[in-house]
CSV table of C-alpha atoms in Angstrom, one decimal:
chain,number,residue,atom,x,y,z
U,1,UNK,CA,18.7,-17.8,-15.8
U,2,UNK,CA,17.4,-14.7,-13.9
U,3,UNK,CA,17.1,-11.3,-15.2
U,4,UNK,CA,16.4,-8.0,-13.5
U,5,UNK,CA,15.1,-4.5,-14.4
U,6,UNK,CA,17.8,-1.9,-14.7
U,7,UNK,CA,16.9,1.8,-14.1
U,8,UNK,CA,17.3,4.2,-17.1
U,9,UNK,CA,20.5,6.1,-16.3
U,10,UNK,CA,19.5,8.9,-18.6
U,11,UNK,CA,16.6,9.8,-16.5
U,12,UNK,CA,18.0,8.7,-13.2
U,13,UNK,CA,21.8,8.7,-13.3
U,14,UNK,CA,22.2,7.9,-9.6
U,15,UNK,CA,20.3,4.7,-9.8
U,16,UNK,CA,23.0,2.3,-10.9
U,17,UNK,CA,22.1,-1.5,-11.2
U,18,UNK,CA,19.1,-3.8,-11.0
U,19,UNK,CA,16.5,-3.2,-8.4
U,20,UNK,CA,14.2,-6.1,-8.9
U,21,UNK,CA,13.9,-9.6,-10.6
U,22,UNK,CA,12.2,-10.5,-13.9
U,23,UNK,CA,12.4,-14.1,-14.7
U,24,UNK,CA,13.5,-16.8,-12.3
U,25,UNK,CA,15.0,-15.6,-9.0
U,26,UNK,CA,18.0,-17.9,-8.1
U,27,UNK,CA,20.5,-18.3,-5.3
U,28,UNK,CA,23.0,-16.5,-7.5
U,29,UNK,CA,20.8,-13.5,-8.3
U,30,UNK,CA,22.0,-10.2,-6.9
U,31,UNK,CA,20.2,-6.7,-7.0
U,32,UNK,CA,21.9,-3.5,-6.5
U,33,UNK,CA,20.3,-1.0,-4.0
U,34,UNK,CA,21.2,2.8,-4.2
U,35,UNK,CA,24.0,2.0,-6.6
U,36,UNK,CA,26.0,0.8,-3.4
U,37,UNK,CA,24.9,-2.6,-2.0
U,38,UNK,CA,24.5,-6.0,-3.7
U,39,UNK,CA,21.9,-8.1,-2.1
U,40,UNK,CA,20.0,-11.4,-2.7
U,41,UNK,CA,16.4,-11.3,-4.2
U,42,UNK,CA,15.0,-12.2,-0.7
U,43,UNK,CA,16.0,-10.9,2.8
U,44,UNK,CA,15.5,-12.0,6.3
U,45,UNK,CA,13.6,-9.8,8.8
U,46,UNK,CA,15.0,-10.2,12.3
U,47,UNK,CA,12.3,-8.5,14.5
U,48,UNK,CA,11.8,-12.0,16.2
U,49,UNK,CA,15.6,-12.2,17.0
U,50,UNK,CA,15.5,-10.2,20.2
U,51,UNK,CA,12.0,-9.0,20.8
U,52,UNK,CA,9.7,-10.3,23.6
U,53,UNK,CA,6.8,-9.7,21.4
U,54,UNK,CA,7.7,-12.8,19.5
U,55,UNK,CA,8.5,-14.8,22.6
U,56,UNK,CA,12.3,-14.2,22.4
U,57,UNK,CA,14.5,-15.3,25.3
U,58,UNK,CA,18.3,-15.1,25.6
U,59,UNK,CA,18.5,-18.8,25.5
U,60,UNK,CA,17.2,-18.8,21.9
U,61,UNK,CA,20.4,-17.4,20.7
U,62,UNK,CA,21.7,-20.8,19.7
U,63,UNK,CA,18.8,-21.4,17.3
U,64,UNK,CA,19.2,-17.9,16.0
U,65,UNK,CA,22.9,-18.6,15.2
U,66,UNK,CA,22.0,-22.0,13.5
U,67,UNK,CA,19.5,-20.1,11.4
U,68,UNK,CA,22.0,-17.4,10.5
U,69,UNK,CA,24.5,-20.2,9.3
U,70,UNK,CA,21.8,-22.0,7.3
U,71,UNK,CA,20.7,-18.8,5.6
U,72,UNK,CA,24.2,-18.1,4.3
U,73,UNK,CA,24.9,-21.7,3.2
U,74,UNK,CA,25.5,-21.8,-0.6
U,75,UNK,CA,22.3,-23.7,-1.0
U,76,UNK,CA,20.3,-20.8,0.2
U,77,UNK,CA,22.2,-17.8,-1.2
U,78,UNK,CA,20.6,-15.2,1.0
U,79,UNK,CA,22.9,-12.5,2.2
U,80,UNK,CA,20.6,-9.7,3.3
U,81,UNK,CA,19.3,-9.1,6.9
U,82,UNK,CA,17.1,-6.4,8.1
U,83,UNK,CA,16.8,-5.1,11.8
U,84,UNK,CA,16.0,-1.9,13.7
U,85,UNK,CA,17.0,-0.2,16.8
U,86,UNK,CA,13.6,-0.7,18.3
U,87,UNK,CA,13.5,-4.3,17.9
U,88,UNK,CA,13.7,-5.6,21.6
U,89,UNK,CA,15.2,-2.2,22.3
U,90,UNK,CA,18.4,-3.0,20.5
U,91,UNK,CA,18.6,-6.7,21.3
U,92,UNK,CA,18.1,-7.8,17.7
U,93,UNK,CA,21.1,-5.5,16.7
U,94,UNK,CA,23.1,-6.9,19.6
U,95,UNK,CA,22.5,-10.5,18.4
U,96,UNK,CA,23.4,-9.6,14.9
U,97,UNK,CA,26.6,-8.0,16.3
U,98,UNK,CA,27.6,-11.3,17.9
U,99,UNK,CA,26.8,-13.2,14.7
U,100,UNK,CA,28.8,-10.8,12.6
U,101,UNK,CA,31.8,-11.3,15.1
U,102,UNK,CA,31.5,-15.0,14.6
U,103,UNK,CA,31.8,-14.5,10.9
U,104,UNK,CA,34.7,-12.4,11.2
U,105,UNK,CA,36.5,-14.8,13.5
U,106,UNK,CA,35.8,-17.6,11.2
U,107,UNK,CA,37.1,-15.5,8.1
U,108,UNK,CA,33.6,-15.6,6.6
U,109,UNK,CA,32.2,-12.7,4.6
U,110,UNK,CA,29.7,-10.5,6.3
U,111,UNK,CA,26.2,-10.4,4.8
U,112,UNK,CA,24.5,-7.1,4.1
U,113,UNK,CA,22.8,-5.6,7.2
U,114,UNK,CA,20.0,-3.0,7.1
U,115,UNK,CA,18.8,-1.3,10.2
U,116,UNK,CA,16.4,1.6,11.0
U,117,UNK,CA,16.1,4.8,12.9
U,118,UNK,CA,12.8,5.2,14.8
U,119,UNK,CA,11.8,9.0,14.2
U,120,UNK,CA,9.4,9.4,17.2
U,121,UNK,CA,7.6,12.7,17.0
U,122,UNK,CA,9.3,14.1,20.1
U,123,UNK,CA,12.8,13.8,18.3
U,124,UNK,CA,13.0,17.2,17.1
U,125,UNK,CA,16.8,17.9,17.0
U,126,UNK,CA,18.2,17.0,13.5
U,127,UNK,CA,20.7,15.7,12.6
U,128,UNK,CA,21.8,14.9,16.0
U,129,UNK,CA,19.0,12.6,17.0
U,130,UNK,CA,19.5,10.5,13.8
U,131,UNK,CA,23.3,10.5,14.1
U,132,UNK,CA,23.2,9.6,17.7
U,133,UNK,CA,20.8,6.8,17.0
U,134,UNK,CA,22.9,5.6,14.1
U,135,UNK,CA,26.1,5.5,16.2
U,136,UNK,CA,24.2,3.4,18.9
U,137,UNK,CA,23.1,1.0,16.2
U,138,UNK,CA,26.8,0.7,14.9
U,139,UNK,CA,28.0,0.1,18.4
U,140,UNK,CA,25.5,-2.8,18.9
U,141,UNK,CA,26.2,-4.2,15.5
U,142,UNK,CA,29.9,-3.8,15.9
U,143,UNK,CA,30.4,-2.2,12.5
U,144,UNK,CA,32.1,0.9,11.2
U,145,UNK,CA,29.5,1.5,8.5
U,146,UNK,CA,25.9,0.5,8.1
U,147,UNK,CA,25.0,-1.0,4.7
U,148,UNK,CA,21.5,0.4,4.5
U,149,UNK,CA,20.1,2.9,7.0
U,150,UNK,CA,16.3,3.4,6.9
U,151,UNK,CA,13.8,5.8,8.3
U,152,UNK,CA,11.4,3.4,10.1
U,153,UNK,CA,8.2,5.3,9.5
U,154,UNK,CA,6.7,8.8,8.5
U,155,UNK,CA,6.0,9.7,12.1
U,156,UNK,CA,8.6,12.5,12.4
U,157,UNK,CA,7.2,16.0,13.1
U,158,UNK,CA,10.2,17.6,11.2
U,159,UNK,CA,9.8,17.8,7.5
U,160,UNK,CA,11.0,15.1,5.1
U,161,UNK,CA,13.6,17.6,3.8
U,162,UNK,CA,15.1,18.0,7.2
U,163,UNK,CA,15.2,14.2,7.8
U,164,UNK,CA,16.8,13.9,4.4
U,165,UNK,CA,19.6,16.4,5.4
U,166,UNK,CA,20.3,14.3,8.4
U,167,UNK,CA,20.5,11.0,6.1
U,168,UNK,CA,22.8,13.0,3.8
U,169,UNK,CA,25.1,14.0,6.8
U,170,UNK,CA,25.3,10.3,7.7
U,171,UNK,CA,26.2,9.4,4.2
U,172,UNK,CA,28.9,12.1,3.7
U,173,UNK,CA,30.5,11.2,7.0
U,174,UNK,CA,30.9,7.6,5.6
U,175,UNK,CA,28.7,6.1,8.4
U,176,UNK,CA,26.3,4.5,5.9
U,177,UNK,CA,26.6,3.1,2.4
U,178,UNK,CA,23.0,3.7,1.4
U,179,UNK,CA,19.9,5.1,2.7
U,180,UNK,CA,16.1,4.2,2.7
U,181,UNK,CA,12.7,4.8,4.1
U,182,UNK,CA,9.9,2.6,5.4
U,183,UNK,CA,6.0,2.9,5.3
U,184,UNK,CA,6.3,6.1,3.0
U,185,UNK,CA,3.5,6.9,0.7
U,186,UNK,CA,4.1,7.8,-2.9
U,187,UNK,CA,4.2,11.6,-2.3
U,188,UNK,CA,6.5,11.1,0.7
U,189,UNK,CA,8.9,8.9,-1.3
U,190,UNK,CA,9.0,11.4,-4.1
U,191,UNK,CA,9.8,14.1,-1.8
U,192,UNK,CA,12.6,12.2,0.0
U,193,UNK,CA,14.0,11.0,-3.3
U,194,UNK,CA,14.1,14.7,-4.6
U,195,UNK,CA,15.6,16.0,-1.3
U,196,UNK,CA,18.4,13.3,-1.4
U,197,UNK,CA,19.2,13.9,-5.0
U,198,UNK,CA,20.1,17.4,-4.2
U,199,UNK,CA,23.1,15.8,-2.4
U,200,UNK,CA,23.8,13.5,-5.3
U,201,UNK,CA,22.4,10.6,-3.2
U,202,UNK,CA,20.0,7.9,-4.6
U,203,UNK,CA,17.2,6.7,-2.3
U,204,UNK,CA,17.8,3.1,-2.0
U,205,UNK,CA,14.6,1.6,-0.9
U,206,UNK,CA,11.2,1.9,0.6
U,207,UNK,CA,10.0,-0.9,3.0
U,208,UNK,CA,6.3,-1.5,3.1
U,209,UNK,CA,4.0,-4.3,4.1
U,210,UNK,CA,3.3,-6.1,1.0
U,211,UNK,CA,1.8,-9.6,0.6
U,212,UNK,CA,-1.1,-11.6,-0.6
U,213,UNK,CA,-3.0,-10.1,2.3
U,214,UNK,CA,-2.0,-6.5,1.5
U,215,UNK,CA,-1.6,-5.6,-2.2
U,216,UNK,CA,-2.1,-1.9,-1.5
U,217,UNK,CA,1.4,-0.8,-2.3
U,218,UNK,CA,0.9,-2.4,-5.7
U,219,UNK,CA,-2.7,-1.3,-6.5
U,220,UNK,CA,-2.0,2.2,-5.3
U,221,UNK,CA,0.8,2.6,-7.8
U,222,UNK,CA,3.6,2.9,-5.1
U,223,UNK,CA,5.6,-0.1,-6.4
U,224,UNK,CA,5.5,1.2,-10.0
U,225,UNK,CA,6.5,4.8,-8.7
U,226,UNK,CA,9.4,3.4,-6.8
U,227,UNK,CA,10.7,1.6,-9.7
U,228,UNK,CA,10.4,4.6,-11.9
U,229,UNK,CA,12.6,6.5,-9.2
U,230,UNK,CA,15.1,3.6,-9.1
U,231,UNK,CA,13.9,2.8,-5.6
U,232,UNK,CA,13.8,-0.9,-4.7
U,233,UNK,CA,10.7,-2.0,-2.7
U,234,UNK,CA,11.3,-4.1,0.4
U,235,UNK,CA,8.2,-6.1,1.4
U,236,UNK,CA,7.9,-6.8,5.2
U,237,UNK,CA,5.5,-9.3,6.5
U,238,UNK,CA,5.2,-11.2,3.2
U,239,UNK,CA,3.6,-14.2,5.1
U,240,UNK,CA,1.1,-12.2,6.8
U,241,UNK,CA,2.7,-12.7,10.2
U,242,UNK,CA,2.5,-16.5,9.7
U,243,UNK,CA,-1.1,-16.4,8.2
U,244,UNK,CA,0.1,-17.6,4.8
U,245,UNK,CA,2.5,-20.2,6.1
U,246,UNK,CA,-0.1,-23.1,6.2
U,247,UNK,CA,0.5,-23.4,9.9
U,248,UNK,CA,-2.8,-21.7,11.1
U,249,UNK,CA,-6.4,-22.1,10.4
U,250,UNK,CA,-9.8,-20.9,11.9
U,251,UNK,CA,-9.5,-23.8,14.3
U,252,UNK,CA,-5.8,-22.8,15.1
U,253,UNK,CA,-5.4,-19.0,14.6
U,254,UNK,CA,-2.1,-17.3,15.1
U,255,UNK,CA,-1.4,-15.4,18.4
U,256,UNK,CA,-3.6,-12.4,18.9
U,257,UNK,CA,-0.6,-10.0,19.1
U,258,UNK,CA,0.2,-10.3,15.4
U,259,UNK,CA,-1.4,-7.1,14.3
U,260,UNK,CA,-0.3,-6.7,10.6
U,261,UNK,CA,-2.9,-8.1,8.2
U,262,UNK,CA,-5.0,-9.2,11.2
U,263,UNK,CA,-7.8,-10.9,9.2
U,264,UNK,CA,-9.9,-13.8,10.8
U,265,UNK,CA,-8.5,-17.0,9.3
U,266,UNK,CA,-12.0,-18.1,8.0
U,267,UNK,CA,-11.9,-15.1,5.7
U,268,UNK,CA,-8.7,-16.4,4.2
U,269,UNK,CA,-9.8,-19.9,3.2
U,270,UNK,CA,-10.3,-19.0,-0.6
U,271,UNK,CA,-6.8,-17.7,-0.8
U,272,UNK,CA,-5.2,-20.4,1.2
U,273,UNK,CA,-7.0,-23.0,-0.9
U,274,UNK,CA,-5.4,-21.6,-4.0
U,275,UNK,CA,-2.0,-21.4,-2.5
U,276,UNK,CA,-2.2,-24.9,-1.3
U,277,UNK,CA,-3.1,-26.1,-4.8
U,278,UNK,CA,-0.2,-24.1,-6.3
U,279,UNK,CA,2.2,-25.3,-3.6
U,280,UNK,CA,1.3,-29.0,-4.4
U,281,UNK,CA,1.7,-28.4,-8.2
U,282,UNK,CA,5.3,-27.1,-7.6
U,283,UNK,CA,6.1,-29.5,-4.7
U,284,UNK,CA,7.0,-26.7,-2.5
U,285,UNK,CA,5.7,-25.2,0.8
U,286,UNK,CA,3.0,-22.6,0.9
U,287,UNK,CA,5.5,-20.2,2.4
U,288,UNK,CA,7.6,-20.3,-0.8
U,289,UNK,CA,4.5,-19.6,-2.9
U,290,UNK,CA,3.8,-16.4,-0.8
U,291,UNK,CA,7.4,-15.3,-1.0
U,292,UNK,CA,7.7,-16.0,-4.7
U,293,UNK,CA,4.5,-14.1,-5.3
U,294,UNK,CA,6.1,-10.8,-3.8
U,295,UNK,CA,9.3,-11.3,-5.9
U,296,UNK,CA,7.2,-11.7,-9.0
U,297,UNK,CA,5.6,-8.4,-8.2
U,298,UNK,CA,8.8,-6.5,-8.1
U,299,UNK,CA,9.7,-6.5,-4.4
U,300,UNK,CA,12.3,-8.0,-2.2
U,301,UNK,CA,10.6,-10.0,0.5
U,302,UNK,CA,11.7,-10.0,4.1
U,303,UNK,CA,10.8,-13.4,5.4
U,304,UNK,CA,11.1,-14.4,9.1
U,305,UNK,CA,13.0,-17.4,10.3
U,306,UNK,CA,13.7,-18.4,13.8
U,307,UNK,CA,15.1,-21.9,13.1
U,308,UNK,CA,17.1,-23.6,10.4
U,309,UNK,CA,14.0,-25.5,9.1
U,310,UNK,CA,12.2,-22.1,8.6
U,311,UNK,CA,15.2,-20.8,6.8
U,312,UNK,CA,15.3,-23.7,4.4
U,313,UNK,CA,11.6,-23.3,3.8
U,314,UNK,CA,12.1,-19.6,2.9
U,315,UNK,CA,14.9,-20.4,0.5
U,316,UNK,CA,12.7,-22.7,-1.5
U,317,UNK,CA,11.1,-19.6,-2.9
U,318,UNK,CA,14.2,-19.3,-5.1
U,319,UNK,CA,14.9,-21.3,-8.1
U,320,UNK,CA,11.4,-21.2,-9.8
U,321,UNK,CA,8.8,-18.6,-10.7
U,322,UNK,CA,5.0,-18.6,-10.6
U,323,UNK,CA,3.3,-18.7,-14.0
U,324,UNK,CA,1.4,-15.6,-15.3
U,325,UNK,CA,-1.9,-17.7,-14.8
U,326,UNK,CA,-1.0,-18.7,-11.3
U,327,UNK,CA,-0.3,-15.1,-10.4
U,328,UNK,CA,-3.7,-14.0,-11.9
U,329,UNK,CA,-5.3,-16.8,-10.0
U,330,UNK,CA,-3.8,-15.6,-6.7
U,331,UNK,CA,-4.6,-11.9,-7.5
U,332,UNK,CA,-8.2,-12.8,-7.8
U,333,UNK,CA,-8.4,-14.2,-4.2
U,334,UNK,CA,-5.7,-11.8,-2.6
U,335,UNK,CA,-6.7,-9.0,-0.3
U,336,UNK,CA,-5.9,-5.4,-1.1
U,337,UNK,CA,-5.8,-3.7,2.5
U,338,UNK,CA,-5.3,-0.1,2.9
U,339,UNK,CA,-3.1,2.7,4.2
U,340,UNK,CA,-3.0,3.8,7.9
U,341,UNK,CA,-3.2,7.2,9.3
U,342,UNK,CA,-0.1,7.0,11.6
U,343,UNK,CA,2.2,4.4,10.5
U,344,UNK,CA,1.5,2.7,7.2
U,345,UNK,CA,1.3,5.5,4.6
U,346,UNK,CA,2.7,3.3,1.9
């Protein structure tokens, strides 16, 4: 039976519910973000569901639809999807909008949808730039309210407090159920949390790159600080853009445009060897070892899936938990990574 950590209401009354799993994550486990949305312990990132960077073409929509259905099957239990206005210049959101309509027409419940605002430095007019972008996302998604609306990165020239005011406007207008950030450092997260708290709004999440190839959010203390504030940590690129899937090797490296955690595959042999050993011991794919690791570390991983088989492989990360000894063994060969100057502050 899964358990989860609950924030202390005496120290943070806005952070109602559980924000990360302790114990075994299951298909039935649900976490509460921002006291407002109930999500599975794993999400699906949909950058590849509309962006040419990942080789997307319109004729692939059938595979995406089948993947969407497989992920929401009761044997999967995944109800949480993450997209962004910039993914394929809105095409990912358009595709998710079509899928949400299919659910509605079939009288199926809608999953939780998170999307993001890209705060390019030249966007100086707040709250209008954020609200206009949000309404564009809502139109593409075909929704009247966004479940989780996130700032995509700390690249805005306006202050965090100004951006927080814009998020608060969206929240007070009933356009969003919860708000989050992405790629924020500890200091930036604390500031955003404090600015939103003045409006009685809990910062729901901080989405950062976290995996066995980038433990920086853990070793820097960011994950611990987020949990202290009642902020869930969403882990993007938990499979190192495929490098931790078992699909690639030094002789067969991933495509060169996969920039996050871009280590030569030969440097990853010690890590992949340990992962393979643990995967065999649990009779599970290497992908599920990588995803389960991020769950054990107190995050919600955003795995990618472009076909039903990949969806089923991701779902195998649920229903079991790495032992403390296995986590320590993985820690010993995992990479730490670092923060970036422009994008990845967290």
